[in-house]
Coordinates of C-alpha atoms in Angstrom, one line a residue:
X1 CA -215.1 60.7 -114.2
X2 CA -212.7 57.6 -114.5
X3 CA -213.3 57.8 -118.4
X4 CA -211.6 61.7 -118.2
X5 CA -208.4 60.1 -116.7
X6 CA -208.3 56.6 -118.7
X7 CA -205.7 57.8 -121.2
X8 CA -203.3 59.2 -118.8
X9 CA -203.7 55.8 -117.2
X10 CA -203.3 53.9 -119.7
X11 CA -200.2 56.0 -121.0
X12 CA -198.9 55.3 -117.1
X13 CA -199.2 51.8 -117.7
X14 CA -197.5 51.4 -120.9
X15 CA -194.3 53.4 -119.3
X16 CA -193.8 51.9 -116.5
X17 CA -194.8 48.3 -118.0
X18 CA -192.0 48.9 -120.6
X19 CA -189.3 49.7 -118.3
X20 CA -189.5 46.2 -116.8
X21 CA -189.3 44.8 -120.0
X22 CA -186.2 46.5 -120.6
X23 CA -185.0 45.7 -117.4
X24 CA -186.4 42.2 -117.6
X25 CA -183.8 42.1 -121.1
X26 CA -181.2 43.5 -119.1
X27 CA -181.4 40.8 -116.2
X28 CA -182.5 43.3 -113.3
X29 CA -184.6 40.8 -112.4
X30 CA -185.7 42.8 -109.0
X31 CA -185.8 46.3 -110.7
X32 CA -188.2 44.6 -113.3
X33 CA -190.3 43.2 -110.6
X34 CA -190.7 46.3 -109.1
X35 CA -191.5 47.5 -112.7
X36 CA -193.8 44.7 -113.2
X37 CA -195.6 44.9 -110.0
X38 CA -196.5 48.6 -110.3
X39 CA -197.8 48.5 -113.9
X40 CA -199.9 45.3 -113.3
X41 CA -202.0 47.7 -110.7
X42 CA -201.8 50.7 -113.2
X43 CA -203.4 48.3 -115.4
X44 CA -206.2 46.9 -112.8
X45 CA -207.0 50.7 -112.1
X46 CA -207.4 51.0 -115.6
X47 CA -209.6 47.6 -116.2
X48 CA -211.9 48.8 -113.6
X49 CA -212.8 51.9 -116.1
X50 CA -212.9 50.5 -118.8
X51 CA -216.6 49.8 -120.4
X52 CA -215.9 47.7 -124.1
X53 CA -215.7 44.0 -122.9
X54 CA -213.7 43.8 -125.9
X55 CA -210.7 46.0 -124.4
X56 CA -211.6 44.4 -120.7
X57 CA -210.9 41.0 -122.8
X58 CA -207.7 42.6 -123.9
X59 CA -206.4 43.8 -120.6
X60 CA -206.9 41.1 -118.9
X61 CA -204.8 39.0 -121.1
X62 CA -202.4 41.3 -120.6
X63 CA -202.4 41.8 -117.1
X64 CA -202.5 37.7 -117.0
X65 CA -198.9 37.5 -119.0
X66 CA -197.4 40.6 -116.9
X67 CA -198.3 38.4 -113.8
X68 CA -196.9 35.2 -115.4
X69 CA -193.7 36.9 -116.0
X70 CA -193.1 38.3 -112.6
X71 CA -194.4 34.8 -111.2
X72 CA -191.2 33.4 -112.8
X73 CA -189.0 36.0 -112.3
X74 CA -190.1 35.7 -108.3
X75 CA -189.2 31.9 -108.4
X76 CA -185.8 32.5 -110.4
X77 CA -185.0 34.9 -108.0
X78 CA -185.9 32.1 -104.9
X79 CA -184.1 29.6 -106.5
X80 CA -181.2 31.2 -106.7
X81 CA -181.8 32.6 -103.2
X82 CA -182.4 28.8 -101.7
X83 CA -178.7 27.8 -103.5
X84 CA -176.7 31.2 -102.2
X85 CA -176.3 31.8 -106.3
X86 CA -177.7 34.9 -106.8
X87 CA -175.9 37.6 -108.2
X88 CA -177.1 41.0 -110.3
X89 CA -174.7 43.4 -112.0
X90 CA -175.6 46.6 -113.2
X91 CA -173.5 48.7 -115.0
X92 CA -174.1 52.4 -114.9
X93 CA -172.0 54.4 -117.6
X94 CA -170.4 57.2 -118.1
X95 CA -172.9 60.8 -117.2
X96 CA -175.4 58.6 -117.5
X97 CA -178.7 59.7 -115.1
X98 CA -181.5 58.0 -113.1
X99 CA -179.4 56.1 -110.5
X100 CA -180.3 58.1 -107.7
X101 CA -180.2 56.2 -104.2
X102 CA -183.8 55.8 -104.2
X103 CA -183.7 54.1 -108.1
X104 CA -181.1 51.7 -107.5
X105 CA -181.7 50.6 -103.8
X106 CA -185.6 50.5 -103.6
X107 CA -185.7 46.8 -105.2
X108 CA -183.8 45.3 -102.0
X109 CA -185.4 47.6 -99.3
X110 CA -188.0 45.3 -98.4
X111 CA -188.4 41.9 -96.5
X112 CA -187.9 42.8 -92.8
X113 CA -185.3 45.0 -93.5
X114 CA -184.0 46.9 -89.9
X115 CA -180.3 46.9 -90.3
X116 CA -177.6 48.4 -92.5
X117 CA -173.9 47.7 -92.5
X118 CA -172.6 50.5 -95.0
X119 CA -168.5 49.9 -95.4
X120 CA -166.9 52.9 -97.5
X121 CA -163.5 54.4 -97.0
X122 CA -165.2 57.4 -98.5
X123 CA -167.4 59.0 -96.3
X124 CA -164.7 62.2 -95.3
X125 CA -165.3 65.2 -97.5
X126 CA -168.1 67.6 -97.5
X127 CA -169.9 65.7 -100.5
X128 CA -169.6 62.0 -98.8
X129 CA -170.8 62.9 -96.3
X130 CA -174.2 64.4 -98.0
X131 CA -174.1 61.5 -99.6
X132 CA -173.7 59.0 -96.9
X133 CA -177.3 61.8 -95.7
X134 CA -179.0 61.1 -98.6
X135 CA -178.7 57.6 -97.9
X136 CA -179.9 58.0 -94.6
X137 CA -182.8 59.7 -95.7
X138 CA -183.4 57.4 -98.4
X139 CA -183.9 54.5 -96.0
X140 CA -186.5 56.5 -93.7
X141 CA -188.6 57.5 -96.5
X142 CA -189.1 53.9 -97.7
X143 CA -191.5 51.2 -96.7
X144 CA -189.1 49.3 -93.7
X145 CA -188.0 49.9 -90.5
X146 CA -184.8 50.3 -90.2
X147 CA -183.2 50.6 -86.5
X148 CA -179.7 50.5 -86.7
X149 CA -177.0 51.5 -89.1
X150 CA -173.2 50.6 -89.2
X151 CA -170.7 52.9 -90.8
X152 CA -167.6 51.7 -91.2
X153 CA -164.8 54.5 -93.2
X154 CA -161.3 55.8 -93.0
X155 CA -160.8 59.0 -90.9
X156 CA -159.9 62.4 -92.9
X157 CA -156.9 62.7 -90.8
X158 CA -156.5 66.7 -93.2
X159 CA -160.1 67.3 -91.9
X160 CA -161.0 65.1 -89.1
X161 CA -162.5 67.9 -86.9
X162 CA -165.2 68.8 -89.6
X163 CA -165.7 64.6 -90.8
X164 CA -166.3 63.8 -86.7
X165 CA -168.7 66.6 -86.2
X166 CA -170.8 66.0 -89.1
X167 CA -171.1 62.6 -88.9
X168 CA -172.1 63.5 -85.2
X169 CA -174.8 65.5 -85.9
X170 CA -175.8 63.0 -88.2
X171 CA -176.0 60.2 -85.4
X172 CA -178.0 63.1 -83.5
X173 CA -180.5 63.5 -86.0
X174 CA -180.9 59.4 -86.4
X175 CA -181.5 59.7 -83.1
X176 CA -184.0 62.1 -83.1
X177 CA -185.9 59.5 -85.4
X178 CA -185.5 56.3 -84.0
X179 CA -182.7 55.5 -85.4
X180 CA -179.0 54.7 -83.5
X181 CA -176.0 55.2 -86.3
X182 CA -173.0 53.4 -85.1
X183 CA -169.7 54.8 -86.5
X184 CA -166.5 53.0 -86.5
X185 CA -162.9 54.0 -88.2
X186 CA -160.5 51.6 -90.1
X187 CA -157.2 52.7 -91.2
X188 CA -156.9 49.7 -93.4
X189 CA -160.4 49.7 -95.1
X190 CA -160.0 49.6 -99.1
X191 CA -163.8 47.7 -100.2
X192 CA -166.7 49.1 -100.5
X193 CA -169.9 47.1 -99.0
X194 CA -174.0 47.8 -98.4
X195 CA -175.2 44.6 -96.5
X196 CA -178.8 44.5 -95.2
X197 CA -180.1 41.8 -92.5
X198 CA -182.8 40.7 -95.4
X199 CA -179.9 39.1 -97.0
X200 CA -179.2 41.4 -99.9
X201 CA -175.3 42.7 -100.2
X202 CA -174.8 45.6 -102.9
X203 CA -171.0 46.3 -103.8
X204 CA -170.1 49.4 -105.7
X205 CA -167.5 50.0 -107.4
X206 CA -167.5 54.1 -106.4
X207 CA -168.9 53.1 -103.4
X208 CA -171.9 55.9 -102.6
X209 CA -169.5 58.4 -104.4
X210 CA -170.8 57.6 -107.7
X211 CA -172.4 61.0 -108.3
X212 CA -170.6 63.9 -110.7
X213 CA -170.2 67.3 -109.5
X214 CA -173.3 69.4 -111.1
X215 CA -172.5 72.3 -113.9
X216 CA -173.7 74.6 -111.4
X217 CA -175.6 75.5 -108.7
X218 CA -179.1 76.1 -110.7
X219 CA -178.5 73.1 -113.5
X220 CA -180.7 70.8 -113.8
X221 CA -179.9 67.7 -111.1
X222 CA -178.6 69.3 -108.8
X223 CA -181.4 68.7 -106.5
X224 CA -183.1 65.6 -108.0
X225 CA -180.2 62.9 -108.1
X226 CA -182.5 60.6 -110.3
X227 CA -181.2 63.6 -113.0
X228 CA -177.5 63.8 -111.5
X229 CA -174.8 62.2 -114.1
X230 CA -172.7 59.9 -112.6
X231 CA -169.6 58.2 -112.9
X232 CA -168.7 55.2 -114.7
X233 CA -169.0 52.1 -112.0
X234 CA -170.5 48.6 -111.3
X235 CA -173.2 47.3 -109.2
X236 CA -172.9 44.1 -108.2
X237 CA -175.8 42.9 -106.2
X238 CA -175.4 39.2 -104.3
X239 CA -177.8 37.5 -101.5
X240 CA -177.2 35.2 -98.4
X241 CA -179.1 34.4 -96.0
X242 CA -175.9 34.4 -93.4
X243 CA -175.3 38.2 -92.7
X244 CA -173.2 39.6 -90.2
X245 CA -174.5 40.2 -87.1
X246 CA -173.0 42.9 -84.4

């Protein structure tokens, strides 16, 4: 039955193993780790149902200079770590697609992660604060256990009623999961900061507003953001192990 499926597995393999190359080129180093990790394993399912010793030769060489790669790509990464000199950028250009929360954040959503500081002046109008959501939901559908978040924004002093009571109801439903939102206004706040108490800081330029509005209501990415254009803006990703602490 494996031999039905080998091909597709194979063809797996190859795309995913090719996206962290390119992101390997690209220096996103932890997006090509991810990459890397996830294709090595395509590959093991795939040397496991494989019967020629010659092609079991072959993939394992393979599979030997994948792992090599994301070897040194783990101790870069630590290196840098150890001297506070790590730093990422990614630019994301104009309606260009698959930069949905999940793509972009997933690399640095590991390691003991439990709290989130998310600084935005942003977060006011009906389509922040779906975004500030989607975030939310984001971070309970991956592989950590988060317990607290920090919002820090500006209060829509046009629309404050509706910005309070959504972002209430968004606290409630947190709640509801095990998770306490903490919310807190700044009248002064201009940057835009995602800090995580495993050490990784991610500033965007657009801040979680990065999105364009769809074409219309049934056009393709208006429900998968992975396919959702966005707006010209830089990711700069940084770590330190000396984050702030409430």
């Amino acid at each position: 039955m494996a031999q039905d499926f080998l091909p597709g597995m194979e063809s797996s393999a190859i795309s995913v193993l090719k996206r962290a190359v390119e992101l390997d080129h690209s220096s996103r180093f932890q997006e090509a780790l991810v990459c890397y990790q996830e294709g090595i394993q395509l590959l093991l399912d795939v040397l496991k149902a494989v019967k020629d010793d010659s092609k079991k030769a072959h993939y394992r060489e393979k599979i030997k200079g994948y792992m090599d790669r994301a070897e040194q790509i783990k101790d870069h990464a630590n290196k840098l770590k150890e001297e506070g000199k790590y730093h990422e950028q990614i630019k994301i250009a104009d309606s260009s697609t698959g930069f949905s929360y999940e793509s972009l954040f997933k690399p640095y959503i590991r390691d003991g992660l439990t709290e989130v500081w998310v600084e935005d002046p942003y977060v006011r109008h009906v389509h922040q604060l779906y975004n500030f959501l989607r975030f939310c939901e984001m971070l309970l559908k991956c592989q950590c256990k988060v317990k607290t978040i920090h919002l820090l924004t500006s209060q829509d002093e046009d629309g404050s009623a509706q910005q309070t009571s959504a972002l209430a109801e968004i606290k409630q439903s947190l709640h509801s999961q095990n998770i306490s939102l903490d919310i807190q206004y700044s009248s002064t706040i201009h940057d835009r900061e995602i800090r995580f108490n495993n050490g990784w800081i991610i500033k965007i330029g657009r801040g979680l507003d990065y999105f364009k509005k769809p074409k219309g209501r049934f056009s393709v990415g208006y429900c998968d953001y992975d396919l959702r254009e966005c707006h010209e803006t830089t990711v700069d990703i940084f770590h330190t192990k000396h984050t702030k602490k409430t």
